[in-house]
Short mmCIF file of C-alpha atoms in Angstrom, two decimals:
data_model
loop_
_atom_site.label_atom_id
_atom_site.label_comp_id
_atom_site.label_asym_id
_atom_site.label_seq_id
_atom_site.Cartn_x
_atom_site.Cartn_y
_atom_site.Cartn_z
CA UNK A 1 -30.87 99.47 -121.68
CA UNK A 2 -28.42 96.56 -121.97
CA UNK A 3 -25.94 98.47 -119.79
CA UNK A 4 -28.67 99.08 -117.20
CA UNK A 5 -29.55 95.35 -117.07
CA UNK A 6 -25.89 94.45 -116.63
CA UNK A 7 -25.56 96.86 -113.71
CA UNK A 8 -28.68 95.45 -112.05
CA UNK A 9 -27.39 91.88 -112.49
CA UNK A 10 -24.12 92.84 -110.79
CA UNK A 11 -26.00 94.40 -107.90
CA UNK A 12 -28.07 91.23 -107.47
CA UNK A 13 -24.96 89.07 -107.46
CA UNK A 14 -23.27 91.34 -104.90
CA UNK A 15 -26.34 91.25 -102.66
CA UNK A 16 -26.69 87.47 -102.75
CA UNK A 17 -23.09 86.57 -101.97
CA UNK A 18 -23.16 87.59 -98.27
CA UNK A 19 -26.40 85.68 -97.80
CA UNK A 20 -24.89 82.48 -99.22
CA UNK A 21 -21.88 82.84 -96.89
CA UNK A 22 -24.16 83.44 -93.91
CA UNK A 23 -26.20 80.32 -94.64
CA UNK A 24 -23.05 78.23 -94.26
CA UNK A 25 -22.48 79.50 -90.70
CA UNK A 26 -25.03 77.21 -89.06
CA UNK A 27 -24.45 76.25 -85.45
CA UNK A 28 -25.41 73.06 -83.63
CA UNK A 29 -26.78 73.66 -80.13
CA UNK A 30 -26.86 70.91 -77.48
CA UNK A 31 -29.99 71.06 -75.34
CA UNK A 32 -29.77 69.32 -71.94
CA UNK A 33 -32.49 66.81 -71.06
CA UNK A 34 -33.23 66.14 -67.36
CA UNK A 35 -32.66 62.42 -66.74
CA UNK A 36 -32.20 59.64 -64.17
CA UNK A 37 -29.09 57.52 -63.70
CA UNK A 38 -27.92 54.56 -61.58
CA UNK A 39 -24.48 53.83 -60.09
CA UNK A 40 -22.62 50.81 -58.77
CA UNK A 41 -19.22 51.17 -57.03
CA UNK A 42 -16.72 49.25 -54.91
CA UNK A 43 -13.63 50.41 -53.07
CA UNK A 44 -12.00 50.78 -49.69
CA UNK A 45 -12.53 52.73 -46.48
CA UNK A 46 -10.01 54.36 -44.19
CA UNK A 47 -11.40 54.86 -40.67
CA UNK A 48 -9.54 57.60 -38.82
CA UNK A 49 -7.79 56.07 -35.80
CA UNK A 50 -4.61 55.49 -33.79
CA UNK A 51 -3.21 52.41 -35.49
CA UNK A 52 -1.12 52.32 -38.68
CA UNK A 53 -2.79 53.25 -41.99
CA UNK A 54 -3.07 49.64 -43.17
CA UNK A 55 -4.76 48.56 -39.93
CA UNK A 56 -7.65 50.95 -40.62
CA UNK A 57 -8.40 49.83 -44.21
CA UNK A 58 -11.62 47.89 -44.80
CA UNK A 59 -13.81 46.99 -47.84
CA UNK A 60 -16.54 49.33 -49.02
CA UNK A 61 -19.34 49.39 -51.62
CA UNK A 62 -22.02 51.81 -52.77
CA UNK A 63 -25.10 51.84 -54.99
CA UNK A 64 -27.02 54.96 -55.96
CA UNK A 65 -29.78 56.45 -58.04
CA UNK A 66 -29.75 60.09 -59.12
CA UNK A 67 -31.63 62.70 -61.11
CA UNK A 68 -29.90 65.51 -62.99
CA UNK A 69 -32.30 68.46 -62.77
CA UNK A 70 -30.29 70.57 -65.20
CA UNK A 71 -26.73 70.64 -66.57
CA UNK A 72 -25.30 71.78 -63.19
CA UNK A 73 -27.54 70.68 -60.30
CA UNK A 74 -28.77 67.21 -59.38
CA UNK A 75 -29.91 64.97 -56.54
CA UNK A 76 -28.57 61.52 -55.60
CA UNK A 77 -29.71 58.88 -53.12
CA UNK A 78 -26.69 56.66 -52.36
CA UNK A 79 -26.43 53.70 -50.00
CA UNK A 80 -22.88 53.11 -48.73
CA UNK A 81 -22.10 49.98 -46.69
CA UNK A 82 -19.74 47.26 -45.48
CA UNK A 83 -17.19 47.65 -42.69
CA UNK A 84 -15.42 50.13 -40.36
CA UNK A 85 -12.46 49.56 -37.99
CA UNK A 86 -11.00 51.00 -34.78
CA UNK A 87 -8.28 50.25 -32.24
CA UNK A 88 -5.28 51.49 -30.32
CA UNK A 89 -1.81 50.40 -29.24
CA UNK A 90 -0.90 50.48 -25.51
CA UNK A 91 2.87 50.39 -24.91
CA UNK A 92 3.83 49.25 -21.43
CA UNK A 93 5.79 46.40 -19.90
CA UNK A 94 3.35 44.18 -21.81
CA UNK A 95 2.96 45.60 -25.34
CA UNK A 96 -0.65 45.25 -26.50
CA UNK A 97 -2.46 46.20 -29.71
CA UNK A 98 -6.24 46.15 -29.73
CA UNK A 99 -8.31 46.39 -32.89
CA UNK A 100 -11.87 45.55 -33.85
CA UNK A 101 -14.29 45.95 -36.75
CA UNK A 102 -18.06 46.20 -37.25
CA UNK A 103 -20.58 46.52 -40.07
CA UNK A 104 -22.79 49.39 -41.17
CA UNK A 105 -25.13 50.67 -43.90
CA UNK A 106 -25.46 54.40 -44.58
CA UNK A 107 -28.17 55.89 -46.86
CA UNK A 108 -27.46 59.54 -47.79
CA UNK A 109 -29.22 62.17 -49.89
CA UNK A 110 -26.73 64.38 -51.77
CA UNK A 111 -26.97 67.63 -53.74
CA UNK A 112 -24.54 67.41 -56.69
CA UNK A 113 -22.84 70.24 -58.61
CA UNK A 114 -21.27 69.60 -62.05
CA UNK A 115 -18.26 71.94 -62.04
CA UNK A 116 -17.30 71.15 -65.66
CA UNK A 117 -20.68 72.30 -67.01
CA UNK A 118 -20.81 75.26 -64.61
CA UNK A 119 -17.42 76.59 -65.75
CA UNK A 120 -17.15 75.42 -69.38
CA UNK A 121 -20.80 75.05 -70.42
CA UNK A 122 -22.80 71.94 -71.27
CA UNK A 123 -21.09 69.57 -73.71
CA UNK A 124 -22.33 65.95 -73.86
CA UNK A 125 -19.17 64.88 -75.76
CA UNK A 126 -16.77 66.02 -73.01
CA UNK A 127 -14.50 63.14 -71.94
CA UNK A 128 -14.13 64.16 -68.27
CA UNK A 129 -16.77 65.71 -66.02
CA UNK A 130 -15.84 66.73 -62.47
CA UNK A 131 -18.55 67.17 -59.83
CA UNK A 132 -18.70 67.89 -56.11
CA UNK A 133 -21.49 67.07 -53.70
CA UNK A 134 -22.63 67.43 -50.10
CA UNK A 135 -25.34 65.61 -48.22
CA UNK A 136 -26.57 63.98 -45.05
CA UNK A 137 -28.23 60.80 -43.92
CA UNK A 138 -28.01 58.03 -41.34
CA UNK A 139 -25.36 55.49 -40.35
CA UNK A 140 -26.86 52.25 -39.08
CA UNK A 141 -24.16 50.10 -37.41
CA UNK A 142 -24.19 46.58 -35.93
CA UNK A 143 -21.87 43.64 -35.21
CA UNK A 144 -19.71 45.30 -32.50
CA UNK A 145 -18.97 41.99 -30.74
CA UNK A 146 -15.17 42.27 -31.14
CA UNK A 147 -15.08 45.54 -29.17
CA UNK A 148 -17.23 44.04 -26.45
CA UNK A 149 -14.92 41.02 -26.16
CA UNK A 150 -11.90 43.35 -25.79
CA UNK A 151 -13.71 45.29 -23.05
CA UNK A 152 -14.43 42.06 -21.19
CA UNK A 153 -10.77 41.09 -21.48
CA UNK A 154 -9.56 44.47 -20.19
CA UNK A 155 -11.91 44.31 -17.22
CA UNK A 156 -10.01 41.32 -15.86
CA UNK A 157 -7.82 41.96 -12.87
CA UNK A 158 -4.52 41.47 -14.69
CA UNK A 159 -5.20 44.56 -16.94
CA UNK A 160 -6.65 46.96 -14.37
CA UNK A 161 -3.32 48.56 -13.55
CA UNK A 162 -2.85 49.61 -17.16
CA UNK A 163 -6.09 51.70 -17.37
CA UNK A 164 -6.66 50.58 -20.97
CA UNK A 165 -10.38 49.97 -20.55
CA UNK A 166 -10.94 53.73 -20.19
CA UNK A 167 -10.72 53.96 -23.99
CA UNK A 168 -14.02 52.09 -24.40
CA UNK A 169 -16.26 54.48 -22.48
CA UNK A 170 -18.66 54.68 -25.48
CA UNK A 171 -18.96 50.93 -26.03
CA UNK A 172 -22.24 49.96 -27.70
CA UNK A 173 -24.12 46.75 -28.44
CA UNK A 174 -26.84 45.65 -30.86
CA UNK A 175 -27.81 48.10 -33.63
CA UNK A 176 -27.24 51.86 -33.45
CA UNK A 177 -28.38 54.62 -35.86
CA UNK A 178 -26.56 57.97 -35.92
CA UNK A 179 -26.72 61.17 -38.02
CA UNK A 180 -24.13 61.18 -40.81
CA UNK A 181 -22.88 64.13 -42.91
CA UNK A 182 -20.73 63.74 -46.00
CA UNK A 183 -19.07 65.60 -48.85
CA UNK A 184 -17.01 64.43 -51.81
CA UNK A 185 -15.78 64.80 -55.36
CA UNK A 186 -16.51 62.67 -58.44
CA UNK A 187 -14.75 62.29 -61.79
CA UNK A 188 -16.74 60.64 -64.59
CA UNK A 189 -15.01 59.46 -67.79
CA UNK A 190 -17.38 59.25 -70.76
CA UNK A 191 -17.56 55.93 -72.60
CA UNK A 192 -20.78 56.66 -74.51
CA UNK A 193 -23.91 58.80 -74.18
CA UNK A 194 -25.28 56.21 -71.76
CA UNK A 195 -22.25 54.83 -69.87
CA UNK A 196 -19.39 56.44 -67.96
CA UNK A 197 -16.71 55.11 -65.62
CA UNK A 198 -16.22 57.01 -62.39
CA UNK A 199 -13.90 57.62 -59.46
CA UNK A 200 -15.20 59.06 -56.20
CA UNK A 201 -13.65 60.17 -52.90
CA UNK A 202 -15.86 61.06 -49.95
CA UNK A 203 -15.45 62.14 -46.33
CA UNK A 204 -18.01 61.20 -43.65
CA UNK A 205 -18.38 62.49 -40.11
CA UNK A 206 -20.58 61.37 -37.23
CA UNK A 207 -20.67 61.41 -33.43
CA UNK A 208 -17.77 60.46 -31.11
CA UNK A 209 -19.66 57.29 -30.09
CA UNK A 210 -19.34 55.59 -33.49
CA UNK A 211 -16.10 53.66 -32.78
CA UNK A 212 -16.83 52.95 -29.06
CA UNK A 213 -13.86 55.14 -27.98
CA UNK A 214 -14.17 58.40 -26.11
CA UNK A 215 -11.95 60.98 -27.84
CA UNK A 216 -13.80 64.29 -27.34
CA UNK A 217 -14.19 64.90 -31.07
CA UNK A 218 -16.24 63.64 -34.05
CA UNK A 219 -15.39 60.30 -35.66
CA UNK A 220 -14.45 60.24 -39.38
CA UNK A 221 -14.13 57.73 -42.18
CA UNK A 222 -13.09 58.23 -45.82
CA UNK A 223 -14.17 56.16 -48.84
CA UNK A 224 -12.45 55.75 -52.20
CA UNK A 225 -14.70 54.16 -54.83
CA UNK A 226 -14.60 53.17 -58.49
CA UNK A 227 -17.53 52.04 -60.60
CA UNK A 228 -19.90 52.59 -63.49
CA UNK A 229 -22.77 55.05 -64.06
CA UNK A 230 -25.60 54.32 -66.50
CA UNK A 231 -27.81 57.13 -67.77
CA UNK A 232 -31.48 56.28 -68.23
CA UNK A 233 -33.08 57.87 -71.29
CA UNK A 234 -31.77 60.58 -73.61
CA UNK A 235 -29.44 63.05 -71.91
CA UNK A 236 -29.61 65.73 -74.62
CA UNK A 237 -31.05 66.76 -77.97
CA UNK A 238 -29.49 68.80 -80.78
CA UNK A 239 -30.82 71.85 -82.55
CA UNK A 240 -29.46 73.62 -85.64
CA UNK A 241 -29.44 77.39 -85.28
CA UNK A 242 -29.54 79.30 -88.53
CA UNK A 243 -28.38 82.91 -88.61
CA UNK A 244 -31.13 85.43 -89.17
CA UNK A 245 -31.10 86.63 -92.75
CA UNK A 246 -31.00 90.39 -93.17
CA UNK A 247 -33.65 92.08 -95.26
CA UNK A 248 -32.30 92.73 -98.73
CA UNK A 249 -33.38 95.81 -100.60
CA UNK A 250 -32.00 96.60 -104.00
CA UNK A 251 -32.55 100.14 -105.15
CA UNK A 252 -32.39 100.69 -108.86
CA UNK A 253 -31.84 104.23 -109.99
CA UNK A 254 -32.61 104.99 -113.63
CA UNK A 255 -31.71 108.35 -115.01
CA UNK A 256 -33.34 109.22 -118.29
CA UNK A 257 -33.32 112.40 -120.31
CA UNK A 258 -36.70 114.11 -120.38
CA UNK A 259 -37.33 115.58 -123.80
CA UNK A 260 -40.85 116.90 -123.60
CA UNK A 261 -42.46 116.30 -120.18
CA UNK A 262 -42.19 114.10 -117.08
CA UNK A 263 -45.07 111.69 -116.65
CA UNK A 264 -45.64 110.65 -113.02
CA UNK A 265 -45.69 106.89 -112.56
CA UNK A 266 -48.21 105.54 -110.11
CA UNK A 267 -47.00 102.48 -108.23
CA UNK A 268 -49.81 100.08 -107.60
CA UNK A 269 -49.80 98.95 -104.00
CA UNK A 270 -50.12 95.22 -103.32
CA UNK A 271 -53.52 94.03 -102.14
CA UNK A 272 -51.88 92.19 -99.21
CA UNK A 273 -48.49 92.16 -97.50
CA UNK A 274 -47.04 89.53 -95.18
CA UNK A 275 -43.89 89.76 -93.09
CA UNK A 276 -42.50 87.06 -90.76
CA UNK A 277 -40.62 88.73 -87.89
CA UNK A 278 -38.29 86.21 -86.25
CA UNK A 279 -37.07 86.23 -82.64
CA UNK A 280 -34.18 84.66 -80.76
CA UNK A 281 -34.89 81.68 -78.44
CA UNK A 282 -36.95 82.68 -75.35
CA UNK A 283 -36.95 86.34 -76.53
CA UNK A 284 -39.65 88.86 -77.41
CA UNK A 285 -37.23 91.65 -78.41
CA UNK A 286 -37.25 92.71 -82.08
CA UNK A 287 -33.67 92.58 -83.37
CA UNK A 288 -32.04 95.25 -85.52
CA UNK A 289 -32.20 92.95 -88.55
CA UNK A 290 -35.97 92.37 -88.16
CA UNK A 291 -37.12 95.94 -87.42
CA UNK A 292 -36.98 96.72 -91.18
CA UNK A 293 -39.90 94.31 -91.67
CA UNK A 294 -41.95 96.28 -89.12
CA UNK A 295 -41.10 99.45 -91.07
CA UNK A 296 -42.44 97.85 -94.27
CA UNK A 297 -45.72 96.93 -92.52
CA UNK A 298 -46.05 100.52 -91.22
CA UNK A 299 -45.37 101.98 -94.69
CA UNK A 300 -48.07 99.78 -96.20
CA UNK A 301 -50.61 100.83 -93.56
CA UNK A 302 -49.82 104.52 -94.08
CA UNK A 303 -50.20 104.18 -97.86
CA UNK A 304 -53.46 102.24 -97.42
CA UNK A 305 -55.51 104.08 -94.77
CA UNK A 306 -58.33 101.52 -94.82
CA UNK A 307 -56.04 98.51 -94.36
CA UNK A 308 -55.69 96.61 -91.10
CA UNK A 309 -52.99 94.21 -89.90
CA UNK A 310 -53.33 90.91 -88.01
CA UNK A 311 -50.29 89.99 -85.85
CA UNK A 312 -50.07 86.39 -84.60
CA UNK A 313 -47.33 85.29 -82.17
CA UNK A 314 -45.84 81.78 -82.13
CA UNK A 315 -43.25 79.74 -80.15
CA UNK A 316 -41.40 76.54 -81.08
CA UNK A 317 -42.69 73.48 -79.25
CA UNK A 318 -39.20 72.02 -78.66
CA UNK A 319 -38.53 74.69 -76.04
CA UNK A 320 -40.37 75.33 -72.76
CA UNK A 321 -43.93 74.09 -72.16
CA UNK A 322 -47.43 75.04 -73.36
CA UNK A 323 -48.00 77.66 -70.65
CA UNK A 324 -44.64 79.36 -71.17
CA UNK A 325 -44.99 79.24 -74.97
CA UNK A 326 -48.51 80.70 -74.84
CA UNK A 327 -47.21 83.68 -72.84
CA UNK A 328 -44.20 84.01 -75.17
CA UNK A 329 -46.45 84.08 -78.25
CA UNK A 330 -48.52 86.88 -76.66
CA UNK A 331 -45.37 88.87 -75.83
CA UNK A 332 -44.04 88.54 -79.39
CA UNK A 333 -47.28 89.77 -81.01
CA UNK A 334 -47.47 92.61 -78.46
CA UNK A 335 -43.85 93.63 -79.21
CA UNK A 336 -44.72 94.19 -82.89
CA UNK A 337 -47.96 95.97 -81.95
CA UNK A 338 -46.14 98.33 -79.57
CA UNK A 339 -43.56 99.13 -82.26
CA UNK A 340 -46.26 100.00 -84.83
CA UNK A 341 -48.16 102.21 -82.36
CA UNK A 342 -45.30 103.89 -80.47
CA UNK A 343 -42.63 104.18 -83.17
CA UNK A 344 -44.62 104.52 -86.40
CA UNK A 345 -47.83 106.12 -85.08
CA UNK A 346 -50.24 103.47 -86.38
CA UNK A 347 -53.65 103.65 -84.70
CA UNK A 348 -54.26 100.71 -82.36
CA UNK A 349 -57.78 100.11 -83.78
CA UNK A 350 -56.13 99.07 -87.07
CA UNK A 351 -54.19 96.26 -85.37
CA UNK A 352 -55.53 92.79 -84.45
CA UNK A 353 -53.28 90.70 -82.16
CA UNK A 354 -53.40 86.97 -81.57
CA UNK A 355 -51.19 84.18 -80.16
CA UNK A 356 -51.03 80.49 -81.04
CA UNK A 357 -48.14 79.62 -78.64
CA UNK A 358 -46.84 76.21 -79.72
CA UNK A 359 -50.27 74.78 -80.66
CA UNK A 360 -49.67 75.75 -84.28
CA UNK A 361 -46.28 75.48 -85.98
CA UNK A 362 -46.36 77.50 -89.22
CA UNK A 363 -42.88 76.41 -90.35
CA UNK A 364 -41.31 72.95 -90.64
CA UNK A 365 -38.05 74.21 -89.11
CA UNK A 366 -38.60 74.70 -85.37
CA UNK A 367 -36.17 77.63 -85.16
CA UNK A 368 -38.44 79.57 -87.57
CA UNK A 369 -41.46 79.09 -85.30
CA UNK A 370 -40.10 81.77 -82.90
CA UNK A 371 -42.00 84.32 -84.97
CA UNK A 372 -44.73 86.92 -85.22
CA UNK A 373 -46.52 86.65 -88.60
CA UNK A 374 -47.98 89.97 -89.74
CA UNK A 375 -50.60 90.03 -92.52
CA UNK A 376 -51.88 93.44 -93.64
CA UNK A 377 -54.69 93.92 -96.17
#
């Protein structure tokens, strides 16, 4: 008998070692939280035109508020404003350069796409996040007095022979509002969970009448901005995922010499059996490692014809909402019921199903609340 006990002890040790190793392979999962943010930026604008590059540079600023719906998609309302420029050079026997500037404010609603999260997955500790966006809005311009003064000057008799005033066919006064479309790219450098520094480049297009000149094509301006973004509230939570432990069964075989007769040994069945059948997040599919527990419930019911089983489905409250979790709890209890009826031939009138959703949390660890608890007696 001492040899038999030693063999059993070795089997126990061998069975426990893989479990201990598996418990060390815990994973931390980052769960994205929808959140608001605000932005403040300053920079420069290049208005597409006929003069040299430096002649078309003007100051620019932008403020915005956005909402990240999920780790990839978001919405942003940004107000861009300050100054645009235009002009042309007219070479002739009198060399003239004409340039003017005016002010504007442009509110735009953008749809943003986080390419870093789309391609590489959500990671709140990533240093650089690259996003693109596209949107539309209005450009409200005023202060075009300089262009009007140039037109008045060109209308004088001494300039008529040059035909320069033809360039101001779309001259405007007062305040004008025009449709504006834009697209751009953003690069955000993480400083902390709440703060990031950003660079942004955007292209804007609107009607040919924006710069007072008739060119037969849309007018364009390009903004380069740098600033800070502040996240409002928690942007993510963490969750520890423990690997599902396989069901361990140790079979002890004892061979003894029968001298006179073999006496059958009756194994007393337990008065009650409970099995917790765990599921993956957002799943109602019984995994290969958990199906053994369903088999044990079925065996008990077959060996105890008068016994019945109550199956209650649950969902962890950190995921989804009450409606989704209520449906998920129902699906999990039904999955176990279907397996007992269709695979093991258990009569449906011996099965009682129930669902608590996330209103009851039977375990302190949320990951273990993705479960169907089966009690047979």
